[in-house]
Amino acid sequence: MRRSLLFLPGNQPSLLQNGTVLPADALIFDLEDAVAADEKDSGRYLVSSALRHLDFGRREKIVRINGDAALREKDIWAVVRAGADTIMPPKIAGAALLKEIGELLDEIEKEAGIEAGHTKLMPLLETAAGIEFAYESALASNRVVALALGGEDLAADIGCSRTREGKELLYSRQRLVIAARAAGIEAIDTPFTDAQDNSGLLADALLAKSLGFSGKLAISPQHLKGIHQAFTPTGAQIAYALEVIKAMEAGLRSGLAAVSLRGKMIDKPVVDQAEKTLALARASGLLAAAEEIADAE
Amino acid sequence: MNPKKMAVAGTLESSDVMVRVRPSEVLSLEIKSPVLAQYGDAIRQTAAEVLAERGVTAAEIELIDRGALDCTIRARLETALERSLD
């Protein structure tokens, strides 16, 4: 489950250790923009040590590595051997570099005794070329589990200003979602960058959800609540999804491929959507309670 | 490998530790920490493990602790030792 993915600065011990208790679905240990150029070695050692020695529970451990070739290779060697689940390479635009990183991961996993293919990739698309080649990036390797959008760098690259409403990113967001979903992987939205603006964050997260994103990057722990609110099904949505499944099961027993529920036609696409809602509810720990209520009724 | 030059890693911010490493004829370790009485032995043990893993037998090492976790002490000492070899 990747509703919320929280960036943690890779060279700040006090913030890294907060990751053991913050309610994010995934933590992104940042070795790129959050670490000064002359402290790259320090950040790499600190993140690696944190991965080895701190208990982050079930949170996915993602590391945003550096784009520079020499730093990139050192970062990947260090953090994969330390237990990173997923590598986030920045400024990806196409399959070539992802394939190269995939081959390096093959080598590291073999040498370190890690199950082949264990380490996943979540490329960050944050340039105009990155958006243009989104589908190619999504299909570059079986390791690619999601495409993530980096809106700030993208806006700078295409020469527009970021706004609270984010209309300047609408095409890029939709393009990324289509590419990711066509490849059968997840789409992760850009962070909302005003840490104090919770209503703006919620609106931005609801927009991302409505466009088909499965989760959202976060630069502040204050944003986790709003992101979870946007990406977790409501009680009414879960109850409706359960009704849809029951109605279709009854229809199939009668030999029907489509049934009616509350005056609306229920067919396979509606059932698929209901199953996605229930899968997310189940992963969020909400389904058991909802099923108990439905059974009681 | 023993240090070839002076090197520093870490900061004096809360939850961090600043490590200073210098070349020396002998191995010495000085720890300054607000929790020295409670955790001095644990900090010394962590430092000794890192030094042993890296084969350091002669160095002057100073740790100025600001309440760092074990993993931070390890990382900062490893960084300073690595920098002292460049």
Coordinates of C-alpha atoms in Angstrom, one line a residue:
Chain A
M1 CA 0.0 0.0 0.0
R2 CA 1.5 3.3 -1.1
R3 CA -0.9 6.1 -0.1
S4 CA 1.7 8.3 1.6
L5 CA 5.4 8.4 0.8
L6 CA 7.3 10.8 3.2
F7 CA 10.7 12.3 2.3
L8 CA 13.3 12.3 5.2
P9 CA 16.5 14.3 4.8
G10 CA 19.3 11.7 4.6
N11 CA 21.9 13.6 6.7
Q12 CA 19.8 14.6 9.7
P13 CA 19.7 12.0 12.4
S14 CA 16.9 13.5 14.4
L15 CA 14.5 13.4 11.4
L16 CA 15.6 10.0 10.2
Q17 CA 14.9 8.4 13.5
N18 CA 11.4 10.0 13.5
G19 CA 10.7 7.6 10.6
T20 CA 10.4 4.8 13.1
V21 CA 7.2 6.2 14.5
L22 CA 5.6 8.4 11.8
P23 CA 2.4 6.9 10.2
A24 CA 3.6 7.0 6.6
D25 CA 3.1 4.0 4.3
A26 CA 6.6 4.5 2.9
L27 CA 9.7 6.5 3.9
I28 CA 12.0 8.1 1.3
F29 CA 15.5 8.5 2.6
D30 CA 16.8 11.4 0.5
L31 CA 20.4 11.4 -0.5
E32 CA 19.9 13.9 -3.4
D33 CA 18.5 17.4 -2.9
A34 CA 18.4 17.2 0.9
V35 CA 22.1 16.5 1.3
A36 CA 24.7 19.1 0.6
A37 CA 27.3 18.4 -2.1
D38 CA 30.2 18.0 0.3
E39 CA 28.2 15.8 2.7
K40 CA 27.1 13.1 0.2
D41 CA 29.4 10.5 1.8
S42 CA 28.1 11.4 5.3
G43 CA 24.5 11.0 4.2
R44 CA 25.2 7.7 2.5
Y45 CA 26.8 6.3 5.7
L46 CA 24.0 7.6 7.9
V47 CA 21.1 6.3 5.8
S48 CA 22.8 2.9 5.4
S49 CA 23.4 2.7 9.2
A50 CA 19.8 3.7 9.9
L51 CA 18.5 1.0 7.5
R52 CA 20.6 -1.6 9.2
H53 CA 20.0 -0.7 12.8
L54 CA 16.6 1.0 13.1
D55 CA 13.2 -0.8 13.0
F56 CA 10.9 1.0 10.5
G57 CA 8.3 -1.7 10.9
R58 CA 6.2 -2.4 7.8
R59 CA 7.0 1.0 6.1
E60 CA 8.5 0.6 2.7
K61 CA 12.1 1.8 2.8
I62 CA 12.8 3.8 -0.4
V63 CA 16.1 5.7 -1.0
R64 CA 16.2 8.6 -3.4
I65 CA 19.7 8.3 -4.8
N66 CA 21.9 10.9 -6.5
G67 CA 21.7 11.4 -10.3
D68 CA 25.4 11.9 -10.8
A69 CA 26.9 8.7 -12.1
A70 CA 29.7 8.2 -9.6
L71 CA 27.5 9.0 -6.6
R72 CA 24.6 7.0 -8.0
E73 CA 26.6 3.8 -8.1
K74 CA 28.1 4.3 -4.6
D75 CA 24.6 5.1 -3.2
I76 CA 23.0 2.0 -4.7
W77 CA 25.8 -0.4 -3.5
A78 CA 25.5 1.0 0.0
V79 CA 21.8 1.2 0.6
V80 CA 20.8 -2.1 -1.2
R81 CA 23.2 -4.0 1.0
A82 CA 21.9 -2.1 4.0
G83 CA 18.3 -3.3 3.3
A84 CA 16.6 -0.7 1.1
D85 CA 13.4 -2.0 -0.5
T86 CA 13.1 0.4 -3.3
I87 CA 15.4 2.8 -5.2
M88 CA 14.1 6.1 -6.4
P89 CA 16.4 7.4 -9.2
P90 CA 15.8 11.1 -10.0
K91 CA 15.2 12.8 -13.3
I92 CA 14.5 9.6 -15.3
A93 CA 13.6 10.1 -18.9
G94 CA 13.3 6.7 -20.6
A95 CA 14.4 3.1 -20.2
A96 CA 18.2 3.2 -20.7
L97 CA 19.3 4.3 -17.2
L98 CA 16.7 2.1 -15.5
K99 CA 17.9 -0.9 -17.3
E100 CA 21.5 0.0 -16.3
I101 CA 20.4 0.3 -12.7
G102 CA 18.5 -2.9 -13.0
E103 CA 21.7 -4.7 -14.1
L104 CA 23.6 -3.2 -11.2
L105 CA 20.9 -4.4 -8.8
D106 CA 21.2 -7.9 -10.3
E107 CA 25.0 -7.8 -9.4
I108 CA 24.5 -6.4 -5.9
E109 CA 21.7 -8.8 -5.0
K110 CA 23.8 -11.8 -6.2
E111 CA 26.9 -10.7 -4.2
A112 CA 25.0 -9.7 -1.1
G113 CA 22.8 -12.9 -1.0
I114 CA 19.6 -10.9 -1.5
E115 CA 16.7 -12.6 -3.4
A116 CA 17.0 -11.8 -7.1
G117 CA 14.6 -9.1 -8.1
H118 CA 13.9 -8.1 -4.4
T119 CA 14.9 -4.5 -4.9
K120 CA 12.3 -2.4 -6.7
L121 CA 12.5 0.8 -8.7
M122 CA 10.3 3.9 -8.4
P123 CA 11.6 6.4 -11.0
L124 CA 11.0 10.1 -10.4
L125 CA 9.8 11.8 -13.5
E126 CA 10.5 15.5 -13.2
T127 CA 11.4 16.8 -16.6
A128 CA 9.5 17.4 -19.8
A129 CA 11.4 14.5 -21.4
G130 CA 10.6 12.3 -18.3
I131 CA 6.9 12.8 -19.0
E132 CA 7.2 12.2 -22.7
F133 CA 9.0 8.9 -22.1
A134 CA 6.9 7.8 -19.1
Y135 CA 5.5 4.6 -20.6
E136 CA 8.9 3.5 -21.8
S137 CA 10.2 4.1 -18.2
A138 CA 7.3 2.2 -16.7
L139 CA 8.2 -0.8 -18.9
A140 CA 11.9 -0.6 -18.5
S141 CA 12.2 -3.4 -15.9
N142 CA 10.1 -5.8 -13.9
R143 CA 11.5 -4.0 -10.9
V144 CA 9.6 -0.8 -11.7
V145 CA 6.6 -0.7 -9.3
A146 CA 5.5 2.9 -9.7
L147 CA 6.1 6.2 -11.5
A148 CA 6.4 9.2 -9.3
L149 CA 6.0 12.8 -10.3
G150 CA 8.3 15.6 -9.2
G151 CA 6.3 18.7 -9.9
E152 CA 8.8 21.4 -8.8
D153 CA 11.6 20.4 -11.1
L154 CA 9.1 19.7 -13.9
A155 CA 7.6 23.2 -13.6
A156 CA 11.1 24.7 -13.8
D157 CA 11.9 22.5 -16.8
I158 CA 8.9 23.4 -18.8
G159 CA 9.1 27.1 -17.8
C160 CA 5.9 27.6 -15.7
S161 CA 5.2 28.6 -12.2
R162 CA 3.7 26.3 -9.6
T163 CA 0.3 27.3 -8.2
R164 CA -1.7 26.1 -5.3
E165 CA -4.3 24.6 -7.6
G166 CA -1.7 22.9 -9.8
K167 CA -3.5 23.3 -13.2
E168 CA -0.1 23.8 -14.8
L169 CA 0.6 20.1 -14.0
L170 CA -2.7 18.7 -15.1
Y171 CA -1.5 17.3 -18.4
S172 CA 1.7 15.8 -16.9
R173 CA -0.3 14.2 -14.1
Q174 CA -2.7 12.6 -16.5
R175 CA 0.0 11.5 -18.9
L176 CA 1.9 9.9 -16.0
V177 CA -1.2 8.1 -14.7
I178 CA -2.0 6.7 -18.1
A179 CA 1.5 5.5 -18.7
A180 CA 1.7 3.8 -15.3
R181 CA -1.7 2.2 -15.4
A182 CA -1.1 1.0 -19.0
A183 CA 2.0 -0.7 -17.7
G184 CA 0.1 -2.2 -14.7
I185 CA 2.0 -0.3 -12.0
E186 CA 1.2 2.5 -9.6
A187 CA 1.2 6.3 -10.0
I188 CA 2.5 8.5 -7.2
D189 CA 1.7 12.2 -7.2
T190 CA 4.1 15.1 -6.6
P191 CA 4.3 16.6 -3.1
F192 CA 2.3 19.6 -2.0
T193 CA 5.0 22.0 -0.9
D194 CA 3.4 24.3 1.6
A195 CA 3.8 22.4 4.9
Q196 CA 1.4 24.8 6.7
D197 CA -1.5 24.7 4.2
N198 CA -3.5 21.6 5.2
S199 CA -6.6 22.6 3.3
G200 CA -4.6 23.1 0.1
L201 CA -2.9 19.7 0.7
L202 CA -6.2 18.0 1.1
A203 CA -7.6 19.5 -2.1
D204 CA -4.4 18.6 -4.0
A205 CA -4.5 15.0 -2.7
L206 CA -8.2 14.7 -3.6
L207 CA -7.5 15.9 -7.1
A208 CA -4.6 13.4 -7.4
K209 CA -7.0 10.6 -6.3
S210 CA -9.6 11.7 -8.8
L211 CA -7.1 11.5 -11.6
G212 CA -6.1 7.9 -10.8
F213 CA -3.0 8.3 -8.6
S214 CA -2.6 5.6 -5.9
G215 CA -0.6 7.8 -3.5
K216 CA 1.2 11.0 -3.0
L217 CA 4.7 12.1 -2.0
A218 CA 5.0 14.2 1.1
I219 CA 7.6 16.6 2.3
S220 CA 6.1 17.1 5.8
P221 CA 4.7 14.7 8.4
Q222 CA 1.8 17.2 8.8
H223 CA 0.6 16.2 5.4
L224 CA 0.2 12.5 6.2
K225 CA -3.3 12.8 7.7
G226 CA -4.7 14.7 4.7
I227 CA -3.1 12.3 2.2
H228 CA -4.6 9.3 4.1
Q229 CA -8.0 11.0 4.2
A230 CA -7.9 11.4 0.4
F231 CA -6.6 8.0 -0.5
T232 CA -8.4 5.8 2.0
P233 CA -12.0 4.7 1.0
T234 CA -14.7 6.2 3.2
G235 CA -17.1 4.0 5.1
A236 CA -19.9 4.7 2.5
Q237 CA -17.6 3.8 -0.3
I238 CA -16.6 0.5 1.4
A239 CA -20.3 -0.3 2.1
Y240 CA -21.2 0.4 -1.5
A241 CA -18.4 -1.8 -2.8
L242 CA -19.5 -4.7 -0.6
E243 CA -23.1 -4.3 -1.9
V244 CA -21.8 -4.3 -5.5
I245 CA -19.9 -7.6 -4.9
K246 CA -22.9 -9.2 -3.2
A247 CA -25.3 -8.0 -6.0
M248 CA -23.0 -9.4 -8.7
E249 CA -22.5 -12.7 -6.9
A250 CA -26.3 -13.1 -6.7
G251 CA -26.5 -12.1 -10.4
L252 CA -23.9 -14.7 -11.5
R253 CA -25.8 -17.4 -9.6
S254 CA -28.8 -16.5 -11.7
G255 CA -26.7 -16.5 -14.9
L256 CA -26.6 -12.7 -15.3
A257 CA -23.5 -10.8 -16.3
A258 CA -25.0 -7.5 -15.3
V259 CA -27.4 -6.6 -12.5
S260 CA -29.1 -3.6 -11.1
L261 CA -28.3 -1.9 -7.8
R262 CA -30.1 1.2 -6.6
G263 CA -31.2 1.8 -10.1
K264 CA -27.7 1.6 -11.6
M265 CA -26.3 -1.1 -13.9
I266 CA -23.5 -3.2 -12.3
D267 CA -21.2 -5.0 -14.6
K268 CA -17.6 -6.0 -14.7
P269 CA -15.9 -2.6 -14.7
V270 CA -18.0 -1.6 -11.7
V271 CA -17.1 -4.8 -9.9
D272 CA -13.4 -4.3 -10.7
Q273 CA -13.6 -0.8 -9.2
A274 CA -15.4 -2.2 -6.1
E275 CA -12.7 -4.9 -5.7
K276 CA -10.0 -2.2 -5.8
T277 CA -11.8 -0.2 -3.1
L278 CA -12.1 -3.3 -0.9
A279 CA -8.4 -4.2 -1.5
L280 CA -7.4 -0.7 -0.3
A281 CA -9.8 -0.9 2.6
R282 CA -8.4 -4.3 3.5
A283 CA -4.8 -3.0 3.4
S284 CA -5.9 0.0 5.5
G285 CA -7.4 -2.3 8.2
L286 CA -10.9 -1.0 7.5
L287 CA -12.5 -4.0 5.8
A288 CA -13.0 -6.3 8.8
A289 CA -15.1 -3.7 10.6
A290 CA -17.1 -2.9 7.5
E291 CA -17.8 -6.6 6.7
E292 CA -19.0 -7.1 10.3
I293 CA -21.5 -4.3 9.9
A294 CA -22.6 -5.5 6.5
D295 CA -23.1 -9.1 7.8
A296 CA -25.1 -7.8 10.8
E297 CA -27.4 -6.0 8.5
Chain B
M1 CA 43.4 1.2 8.2
N2 CA 44.8 4.1 10.4
P3 CA 44.1 7.7 9.6
K4 CA 46.5 9.6 7.3
K5 CA 45.1 13.1 8.0
M6 CA 42.7 14.9 10.3
A7 CA 39.0 14.5 9.4
V8 CA 35.7 15.5 10.9
A9 CA 32.1 14.2 10.4
G10 CA 28.8 15.0 12.0
T11 CA 27.4 18.1 13.7
L12 CA 26.7 19.4 17.1
E13 CA 22.9 19.4 16.5
S14 CA 20.6 17.4 18.8
S15 CA 20.6 13.6 18.1
D16 CA 23.9 13.9 16.3
V17 CA 27.6 13.4 17.2
M18 CA 30.7 15.2 15.9
V19 CA 33.6 12.9 15.4
R20 CA 37.2 14.2 14.9
V21 CA 39.9 11.8 13.9
R22 CA 43.6 12.5 13.8
P23 CA 46.7 10.4 13.0
S24 CA 48.5 9.1 16.1
E25 CA 51.1 6.6 17.3
V26 CA 48.6 5.1 19.7
L27 CA 44.8 4.5 19.9
S28 CA 42.9 7.0 22.1
L29 CA 39.2 7.7 22.4
E30 CA 37.8 10.8 24.2
I31 CA 34.0 11.0 24.6
K32 CA 32.1 14.2 25.6
S33 CA 28.4 13.5 26.2
P34 CA 25.6 14.8 28.4
V35 CA 24.7 11.2 29.0
L36 CA 28.3 10.0 29.6
A37 CA 27.4 8.5 33.0
Q38 CA 24.5 6.4 31.6
Y39 CA 25.7 5.6 28.1
G40 CA 29.5 6.2 28.1
D41 CA 30.2 2.4 28.1
A42 CA 27.8 1.8 25.2
I43 CA 29.2 4.6 23.2
R44 CA 32.7 3.3 23.8
Q45 CA 31.6 -0.2 22.8
T46 CA 30.1 1.1 19.5
A47 CA 33.2 3.0 18.7
A48 CA 35.4 0.0 19.5
E49 CA 33.4 -2.2 17.1
V50 CA 33.7 0.2 14.2
L51 CA 37.4 0.7 14.9
A52 CA 37.9 -3.1 14.9
E53 CA 35.8 -3.6 11.7
R54 CA 38.1 -1.1 10.0
G55 CA 41.3 -2.4 11.4
V56 CA 42.2 0.9 13.1
T57 CA 44.9 0.4 15.7
A58 CA 46.4 3.9 16.0
A59 CA 44.4 7.1 16.0
E60 CA 43.3 10.0 18.2
I61 CA 39.5 10.0 18.2
E62 CA 37.2 12.6 19.8
L63 CA 33.4 12.1 20.0
I64 CA 31.3 15.1 21.0
D65 CA 27.9 13.5 21.5
R66 CA 24.5 15.3 21.4
G67 CA 22.4 12.3 22.3
A68 CA 23.0 10.3 19.1
L69 CA 21.7 6.8 18.6
D70 CA 24.1 3.9 18.1
C71 CA 23.5 3.9 14.4
T72 CA 24.4 7.6 14.1
I73 CA 27.6 7.2 16.1
R74 CA 28.6 4.3 13.8
A75 CA 27.8 6.3 10.7
R76 CA 29.7 9.5 11.8
L77 CA 32.7 7.5 12.9
E78 CA 32.8 5.5 9.6
T79 CA 32.5 8.8 7.6
A80 CA 35.3 10.5 9.6
L81 CA 37.6 7.4 9.2
E82 CA 36.9 7.2 5.5
R83 CA 37.6 10.9 5.1
S84 CA 40.9 10.6 7.0
L85 CA 42.2 8.2 4.3
D86 CA 41.7 10.5 1.3

